[in-house]
mmCIF file with all atom_site columns, C-alpha atoms in Angstrom:
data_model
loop_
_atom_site.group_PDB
_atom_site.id
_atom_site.type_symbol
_atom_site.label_atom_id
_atom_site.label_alt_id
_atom_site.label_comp_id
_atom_site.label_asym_id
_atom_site.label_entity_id
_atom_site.label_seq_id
_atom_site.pdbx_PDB_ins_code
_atom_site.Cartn_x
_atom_site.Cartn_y
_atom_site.Cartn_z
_atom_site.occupancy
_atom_site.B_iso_or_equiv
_atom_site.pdbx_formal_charge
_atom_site.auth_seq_id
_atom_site.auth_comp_id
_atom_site.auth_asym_id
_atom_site.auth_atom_id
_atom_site.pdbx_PDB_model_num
ATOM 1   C CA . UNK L 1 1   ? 11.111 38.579 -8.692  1.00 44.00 ? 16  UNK L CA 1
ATOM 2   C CA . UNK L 1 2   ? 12.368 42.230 -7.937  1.00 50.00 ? 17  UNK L CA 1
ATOM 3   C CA . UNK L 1 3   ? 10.902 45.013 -8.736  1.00 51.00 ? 18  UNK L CA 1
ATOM 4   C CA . UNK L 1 4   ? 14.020 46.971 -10.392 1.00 63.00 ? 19  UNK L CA 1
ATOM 5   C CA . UNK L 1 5   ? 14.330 46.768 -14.222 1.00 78.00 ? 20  UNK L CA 1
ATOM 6   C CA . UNK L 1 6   ? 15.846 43.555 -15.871 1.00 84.00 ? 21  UNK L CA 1
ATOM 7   C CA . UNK L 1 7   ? 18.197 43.911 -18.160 1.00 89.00 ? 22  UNK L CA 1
ATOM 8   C CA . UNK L 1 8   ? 17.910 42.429 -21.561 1.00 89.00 ? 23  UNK L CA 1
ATOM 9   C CA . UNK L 1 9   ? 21.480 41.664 -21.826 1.00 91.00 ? 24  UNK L CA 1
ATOM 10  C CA . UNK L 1 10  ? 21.231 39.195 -18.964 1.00 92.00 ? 25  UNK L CA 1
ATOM 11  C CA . UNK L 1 11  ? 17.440 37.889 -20.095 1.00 93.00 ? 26  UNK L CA 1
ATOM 12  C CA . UNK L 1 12  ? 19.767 36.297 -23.501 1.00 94.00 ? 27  UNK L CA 1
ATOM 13  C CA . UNK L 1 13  ? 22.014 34.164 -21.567 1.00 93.00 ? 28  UNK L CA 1
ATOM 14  C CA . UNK L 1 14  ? 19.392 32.550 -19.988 1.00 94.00 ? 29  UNK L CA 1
ATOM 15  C CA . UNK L 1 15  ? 17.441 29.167 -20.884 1.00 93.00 ? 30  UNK L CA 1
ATOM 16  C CA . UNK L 1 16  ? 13.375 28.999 -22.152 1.00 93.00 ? 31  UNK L CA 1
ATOM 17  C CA . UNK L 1 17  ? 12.474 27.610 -18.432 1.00 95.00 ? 32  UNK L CA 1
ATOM 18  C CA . UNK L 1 18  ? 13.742 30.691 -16.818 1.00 95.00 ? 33  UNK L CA 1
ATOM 19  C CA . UNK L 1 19  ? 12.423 33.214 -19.007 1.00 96.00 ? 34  UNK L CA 1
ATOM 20  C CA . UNK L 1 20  ? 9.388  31.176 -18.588 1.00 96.00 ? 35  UNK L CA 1
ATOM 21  C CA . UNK L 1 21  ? 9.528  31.226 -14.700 1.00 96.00 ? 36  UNK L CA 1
ATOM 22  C CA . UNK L 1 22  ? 10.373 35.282 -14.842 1.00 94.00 ? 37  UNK L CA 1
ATOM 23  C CA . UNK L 1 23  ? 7.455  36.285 -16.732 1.00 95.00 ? 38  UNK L CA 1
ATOM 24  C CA . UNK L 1 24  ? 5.253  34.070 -14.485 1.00 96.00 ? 39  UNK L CA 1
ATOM 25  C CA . UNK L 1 25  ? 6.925  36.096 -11.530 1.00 93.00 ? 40  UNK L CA 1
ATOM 26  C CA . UNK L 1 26  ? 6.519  39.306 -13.343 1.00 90.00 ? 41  UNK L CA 1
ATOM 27  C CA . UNK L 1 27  ? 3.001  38.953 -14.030 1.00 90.00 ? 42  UNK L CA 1
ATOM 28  C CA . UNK L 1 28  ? 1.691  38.071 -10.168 1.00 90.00 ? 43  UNK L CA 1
ATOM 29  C CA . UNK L 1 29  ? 4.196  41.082 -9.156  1.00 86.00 ? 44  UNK L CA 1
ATOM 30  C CA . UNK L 1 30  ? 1.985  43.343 -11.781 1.00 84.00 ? 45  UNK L CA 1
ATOM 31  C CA . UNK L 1 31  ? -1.354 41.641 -10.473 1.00 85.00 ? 46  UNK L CA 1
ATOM 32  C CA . UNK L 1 32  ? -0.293 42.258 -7.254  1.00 83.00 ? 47  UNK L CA 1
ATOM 33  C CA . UNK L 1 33  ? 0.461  46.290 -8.153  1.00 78.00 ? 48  UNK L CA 1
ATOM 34  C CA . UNK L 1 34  ? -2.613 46.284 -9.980  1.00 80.00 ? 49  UNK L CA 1
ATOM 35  C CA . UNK L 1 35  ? -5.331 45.255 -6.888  1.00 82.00 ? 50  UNK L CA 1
ATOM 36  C CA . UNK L 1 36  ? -2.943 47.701 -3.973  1.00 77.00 ? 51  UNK L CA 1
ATOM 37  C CA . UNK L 1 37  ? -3.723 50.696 -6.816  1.00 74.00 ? 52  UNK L CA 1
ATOM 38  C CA . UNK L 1 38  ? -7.535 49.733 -6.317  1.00 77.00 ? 53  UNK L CA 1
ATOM 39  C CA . UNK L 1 39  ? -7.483 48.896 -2.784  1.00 79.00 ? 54  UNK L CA 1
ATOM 40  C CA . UNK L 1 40  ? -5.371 52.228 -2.163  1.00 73.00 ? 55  UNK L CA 1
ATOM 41  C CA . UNK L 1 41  ? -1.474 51.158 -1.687  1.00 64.00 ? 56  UNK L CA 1
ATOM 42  C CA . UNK L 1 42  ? 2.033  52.910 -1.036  1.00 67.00 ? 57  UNK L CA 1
ATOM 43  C CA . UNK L 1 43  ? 2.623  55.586 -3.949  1.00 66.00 ? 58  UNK L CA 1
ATOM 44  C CA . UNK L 1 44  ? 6.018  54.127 -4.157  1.00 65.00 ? 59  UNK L CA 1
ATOM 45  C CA . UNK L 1 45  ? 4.393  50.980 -4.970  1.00 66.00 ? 60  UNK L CA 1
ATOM 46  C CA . UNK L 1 46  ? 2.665  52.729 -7.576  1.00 62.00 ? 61  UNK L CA 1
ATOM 47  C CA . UNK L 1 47  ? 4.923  54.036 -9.401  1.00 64.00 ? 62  UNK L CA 1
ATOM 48  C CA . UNK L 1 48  ? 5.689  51.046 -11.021 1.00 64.00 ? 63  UNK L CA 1
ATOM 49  C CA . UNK L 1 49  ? 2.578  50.605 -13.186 1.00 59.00 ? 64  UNK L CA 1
ATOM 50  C CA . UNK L 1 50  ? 1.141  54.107 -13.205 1.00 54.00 ? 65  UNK L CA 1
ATOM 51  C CA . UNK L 1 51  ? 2.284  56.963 -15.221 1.00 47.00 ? 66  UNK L CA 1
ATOM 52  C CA . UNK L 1 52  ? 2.527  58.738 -12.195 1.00 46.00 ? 67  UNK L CA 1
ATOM 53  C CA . UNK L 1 53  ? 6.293  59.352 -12.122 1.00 41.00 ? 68  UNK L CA 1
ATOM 54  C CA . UNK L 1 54  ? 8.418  60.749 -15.415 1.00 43.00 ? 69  UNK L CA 1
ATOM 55  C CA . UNK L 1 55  ? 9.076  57.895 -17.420 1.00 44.00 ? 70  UNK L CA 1
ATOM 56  C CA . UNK L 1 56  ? 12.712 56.378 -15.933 1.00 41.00 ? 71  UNK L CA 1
ATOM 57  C CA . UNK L 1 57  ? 10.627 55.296 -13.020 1.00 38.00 ? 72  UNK L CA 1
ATOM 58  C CA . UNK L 1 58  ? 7.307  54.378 -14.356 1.00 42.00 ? 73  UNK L CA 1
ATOM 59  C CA . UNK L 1 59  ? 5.838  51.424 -15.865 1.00 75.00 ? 74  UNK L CA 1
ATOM 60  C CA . UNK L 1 60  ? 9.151  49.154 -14.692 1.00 86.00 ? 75  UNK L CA 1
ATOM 61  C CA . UNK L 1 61  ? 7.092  45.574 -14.782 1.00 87.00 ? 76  UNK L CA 1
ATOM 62  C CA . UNK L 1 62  ? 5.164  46.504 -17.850 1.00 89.00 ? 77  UNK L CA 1
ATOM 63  C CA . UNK L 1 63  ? 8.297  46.889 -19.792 1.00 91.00 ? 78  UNK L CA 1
ATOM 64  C CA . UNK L 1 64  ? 10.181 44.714 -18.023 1.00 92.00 ? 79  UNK L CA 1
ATOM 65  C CA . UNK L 1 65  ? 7.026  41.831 -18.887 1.00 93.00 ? 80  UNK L CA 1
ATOM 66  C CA . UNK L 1 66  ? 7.861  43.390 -22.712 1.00 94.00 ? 81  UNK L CA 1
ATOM 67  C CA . UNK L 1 67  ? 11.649 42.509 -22.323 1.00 94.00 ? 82  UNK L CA 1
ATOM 68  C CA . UNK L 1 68  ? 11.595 38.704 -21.447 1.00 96.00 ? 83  UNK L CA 1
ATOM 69  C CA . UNK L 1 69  ? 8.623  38.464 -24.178 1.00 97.00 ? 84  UNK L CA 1
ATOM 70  C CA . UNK L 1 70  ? 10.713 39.998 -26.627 1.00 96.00 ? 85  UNK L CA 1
ATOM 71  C CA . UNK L 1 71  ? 13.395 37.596 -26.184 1.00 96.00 ? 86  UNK L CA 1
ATOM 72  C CA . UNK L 1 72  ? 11.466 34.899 -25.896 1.00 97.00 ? 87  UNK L CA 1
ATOM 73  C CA . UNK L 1 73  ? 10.214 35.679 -28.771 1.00 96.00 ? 88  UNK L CA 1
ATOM 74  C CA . UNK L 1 74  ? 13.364 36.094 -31.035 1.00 96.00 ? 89  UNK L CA 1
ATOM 75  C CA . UNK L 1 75  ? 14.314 32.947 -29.618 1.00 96.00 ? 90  UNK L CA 1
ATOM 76  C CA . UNK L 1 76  ? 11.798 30.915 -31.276 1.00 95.00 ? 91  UNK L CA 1
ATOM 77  C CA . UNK L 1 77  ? 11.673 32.478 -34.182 1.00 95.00 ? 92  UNK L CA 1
ATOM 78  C CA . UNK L 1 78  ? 15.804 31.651 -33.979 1.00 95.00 ? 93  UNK L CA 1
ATOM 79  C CA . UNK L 1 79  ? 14.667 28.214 -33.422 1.00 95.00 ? 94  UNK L CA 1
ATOM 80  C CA . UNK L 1 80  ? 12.029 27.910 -36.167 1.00 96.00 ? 95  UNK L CA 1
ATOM 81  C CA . UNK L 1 81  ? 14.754 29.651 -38.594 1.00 95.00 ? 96  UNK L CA 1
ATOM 82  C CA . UNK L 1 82  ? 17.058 26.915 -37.682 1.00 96.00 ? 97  UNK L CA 1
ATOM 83  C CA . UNK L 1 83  ? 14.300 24.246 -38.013 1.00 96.00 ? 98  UNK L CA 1
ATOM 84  C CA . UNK L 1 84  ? 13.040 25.422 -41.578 1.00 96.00 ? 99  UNK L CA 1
ATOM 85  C CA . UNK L 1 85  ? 16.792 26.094 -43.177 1.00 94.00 ? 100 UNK L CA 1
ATOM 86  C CA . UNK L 1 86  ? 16.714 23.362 -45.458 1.00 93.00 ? 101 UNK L CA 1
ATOM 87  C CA . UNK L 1 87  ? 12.808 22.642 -46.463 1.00 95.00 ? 102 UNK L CA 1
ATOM 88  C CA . UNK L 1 88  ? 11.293 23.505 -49.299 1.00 94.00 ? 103 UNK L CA 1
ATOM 89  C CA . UNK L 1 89  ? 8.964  26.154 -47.713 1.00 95.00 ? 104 UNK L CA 1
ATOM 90  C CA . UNK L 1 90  ? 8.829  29.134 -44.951 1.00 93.00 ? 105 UNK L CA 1
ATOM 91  C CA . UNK L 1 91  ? 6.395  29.690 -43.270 1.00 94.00 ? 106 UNK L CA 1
ATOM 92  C CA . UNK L 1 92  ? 4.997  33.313 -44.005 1.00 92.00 ? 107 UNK L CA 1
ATOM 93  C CA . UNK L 1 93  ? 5.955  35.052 -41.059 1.00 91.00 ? 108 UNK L CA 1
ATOM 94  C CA . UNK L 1 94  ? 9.175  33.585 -41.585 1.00 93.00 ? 109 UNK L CA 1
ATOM 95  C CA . UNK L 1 95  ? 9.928  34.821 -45.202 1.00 91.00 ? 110 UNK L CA 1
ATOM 96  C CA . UNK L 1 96  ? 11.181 38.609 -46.169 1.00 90.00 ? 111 UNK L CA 1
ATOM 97  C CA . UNK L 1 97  ? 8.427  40.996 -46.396 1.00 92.00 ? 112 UNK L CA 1
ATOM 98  C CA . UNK L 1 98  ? 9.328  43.118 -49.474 1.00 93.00 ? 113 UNK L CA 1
ATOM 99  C CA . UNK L 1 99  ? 6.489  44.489 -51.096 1.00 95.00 ? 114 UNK L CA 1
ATOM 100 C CA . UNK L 1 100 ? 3.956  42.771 -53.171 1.00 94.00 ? 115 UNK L CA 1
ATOM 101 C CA . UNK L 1 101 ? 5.005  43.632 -56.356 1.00 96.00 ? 116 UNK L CA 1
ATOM 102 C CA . UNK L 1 102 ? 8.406  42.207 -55.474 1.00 95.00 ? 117 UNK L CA 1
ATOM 103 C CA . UNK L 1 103 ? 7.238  39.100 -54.186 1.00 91.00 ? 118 UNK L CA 1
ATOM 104 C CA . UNK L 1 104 ? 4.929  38.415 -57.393 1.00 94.00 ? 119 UNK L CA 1
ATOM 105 C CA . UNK L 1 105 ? 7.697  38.907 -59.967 1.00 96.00 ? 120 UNK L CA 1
ATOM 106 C CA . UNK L 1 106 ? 9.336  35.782 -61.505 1.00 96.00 ? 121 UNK L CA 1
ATOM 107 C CA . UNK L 1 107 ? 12.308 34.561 -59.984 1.00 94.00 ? 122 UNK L CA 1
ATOM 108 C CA . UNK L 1 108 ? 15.847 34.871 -61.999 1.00 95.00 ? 123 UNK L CA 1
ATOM 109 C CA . UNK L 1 109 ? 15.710 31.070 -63.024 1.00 96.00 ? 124 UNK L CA 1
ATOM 110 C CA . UNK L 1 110 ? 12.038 31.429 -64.370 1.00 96.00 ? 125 UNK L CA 1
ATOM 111 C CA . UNK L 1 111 ? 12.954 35.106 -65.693 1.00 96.00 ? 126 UNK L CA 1
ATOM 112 C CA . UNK L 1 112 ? 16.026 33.786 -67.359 1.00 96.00 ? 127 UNK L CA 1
ATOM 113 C CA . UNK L 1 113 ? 13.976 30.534 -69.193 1.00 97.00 ? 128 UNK L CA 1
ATOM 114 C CA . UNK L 1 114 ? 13.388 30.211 -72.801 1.00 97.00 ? 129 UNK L CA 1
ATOM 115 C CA . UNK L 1 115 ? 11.527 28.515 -74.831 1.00 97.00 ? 130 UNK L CA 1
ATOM 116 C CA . UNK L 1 116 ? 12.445 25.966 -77.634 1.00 97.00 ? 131 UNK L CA 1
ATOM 117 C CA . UNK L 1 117 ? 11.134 27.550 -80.463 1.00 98.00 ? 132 UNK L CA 1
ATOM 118 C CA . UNK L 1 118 ? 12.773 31.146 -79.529 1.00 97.00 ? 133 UNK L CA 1
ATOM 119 C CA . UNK L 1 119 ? 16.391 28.898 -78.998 1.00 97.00 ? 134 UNK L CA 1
ATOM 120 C CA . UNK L 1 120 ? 16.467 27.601 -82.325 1.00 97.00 ? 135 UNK L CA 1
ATOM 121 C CA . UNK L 1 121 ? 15.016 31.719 -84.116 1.00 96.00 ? 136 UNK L CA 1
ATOM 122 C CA . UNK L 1 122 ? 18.507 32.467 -81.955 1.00 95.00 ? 137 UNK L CA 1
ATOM 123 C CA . UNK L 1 123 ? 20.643 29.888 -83.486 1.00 96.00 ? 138 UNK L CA 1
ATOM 124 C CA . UNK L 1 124 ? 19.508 30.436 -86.824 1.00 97.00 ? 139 UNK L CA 1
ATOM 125 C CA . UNK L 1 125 ? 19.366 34.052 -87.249 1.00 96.00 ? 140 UNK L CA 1
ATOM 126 C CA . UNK L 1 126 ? 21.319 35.302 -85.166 1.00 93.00 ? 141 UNK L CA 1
ATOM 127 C CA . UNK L 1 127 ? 22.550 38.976 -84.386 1.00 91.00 ? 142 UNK L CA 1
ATOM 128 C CA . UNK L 1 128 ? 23.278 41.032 -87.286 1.00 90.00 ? 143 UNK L CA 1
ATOM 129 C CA . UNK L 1 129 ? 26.544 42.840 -86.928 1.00 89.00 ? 144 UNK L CA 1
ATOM 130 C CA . UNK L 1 130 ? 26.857 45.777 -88.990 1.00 89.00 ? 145 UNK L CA 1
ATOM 131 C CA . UNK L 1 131 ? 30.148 48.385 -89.176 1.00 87.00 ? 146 UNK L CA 1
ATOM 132 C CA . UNK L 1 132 ? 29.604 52.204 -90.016 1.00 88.00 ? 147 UNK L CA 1
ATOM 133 C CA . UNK L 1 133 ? 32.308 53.646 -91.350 1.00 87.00 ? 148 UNK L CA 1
ATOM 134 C CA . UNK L 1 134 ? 32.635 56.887 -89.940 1.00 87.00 ? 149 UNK L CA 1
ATOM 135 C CA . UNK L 1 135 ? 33.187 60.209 -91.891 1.00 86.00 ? 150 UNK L CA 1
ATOM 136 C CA . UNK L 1 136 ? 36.345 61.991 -91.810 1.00 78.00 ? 151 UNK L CA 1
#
């Protein structure tokens, strides 16, 4: 692989054996920049790990490593979305994170439930409905 940037616009076109192959490439090109900073190699070379350089030209293959496993990433989790549309459970990591008082409450359907005893006080006795005559 090259050492310029990739672009994460072109890393979503492409299929899970590609962005499989790139990150393989990626990584031996870092490993590679890693042993000529020990062994004393090109500062050109160097810039592209090191923080040696402001940041538009350091750290290219570190991010660019961070790219492909970022959409990689969303890409499963696309996948596993797809795969777990219709079952009766998410996994966790899958489900909205609200906050844990949210998550704990009852739902509407158990919220909204009543009980038999409380539907026939209801039917009964219902509502009172009173008129006040107002004061002139």
């Amino acid at each position: 692989m090259s050492a310029s940037k990739v672009k994460t616009g072109q890393l979503w076109s492409k299929g899970k054996e590609d962005l499989k192959k790139q990150l393989i490439d990626l990584k031996t090109e870092l490993g590679a920049l890693r042993t000529q900073k020990i062994a004393g190699g090109a500062a050109s070379k160097l810039t592209k790990i090191a923080l040696i350089l402001p940041p538009p030209f350091s750290h290219d293959i570190r991010k660019s490593i961070a790219r492909v496993l970022t959409v990689i990433n969303a890409n499963q989790r696309t996948q596993l979305r797809i795969y777990y549309k219709n079952k009766k459970y998410l996994p966790l990591d899958l489900r909205p994170k609200q906050t844990r008082a949210i998550r704990r409450r009852l739902s509407k359907k158990e919220a909204s439930r009543v009980t038999e005893k409380q539907k026939k006080k209801t039917m009964h006795f219902p509502q009172r409905k009173y008129a006040v005559k107002a004061e002139v």
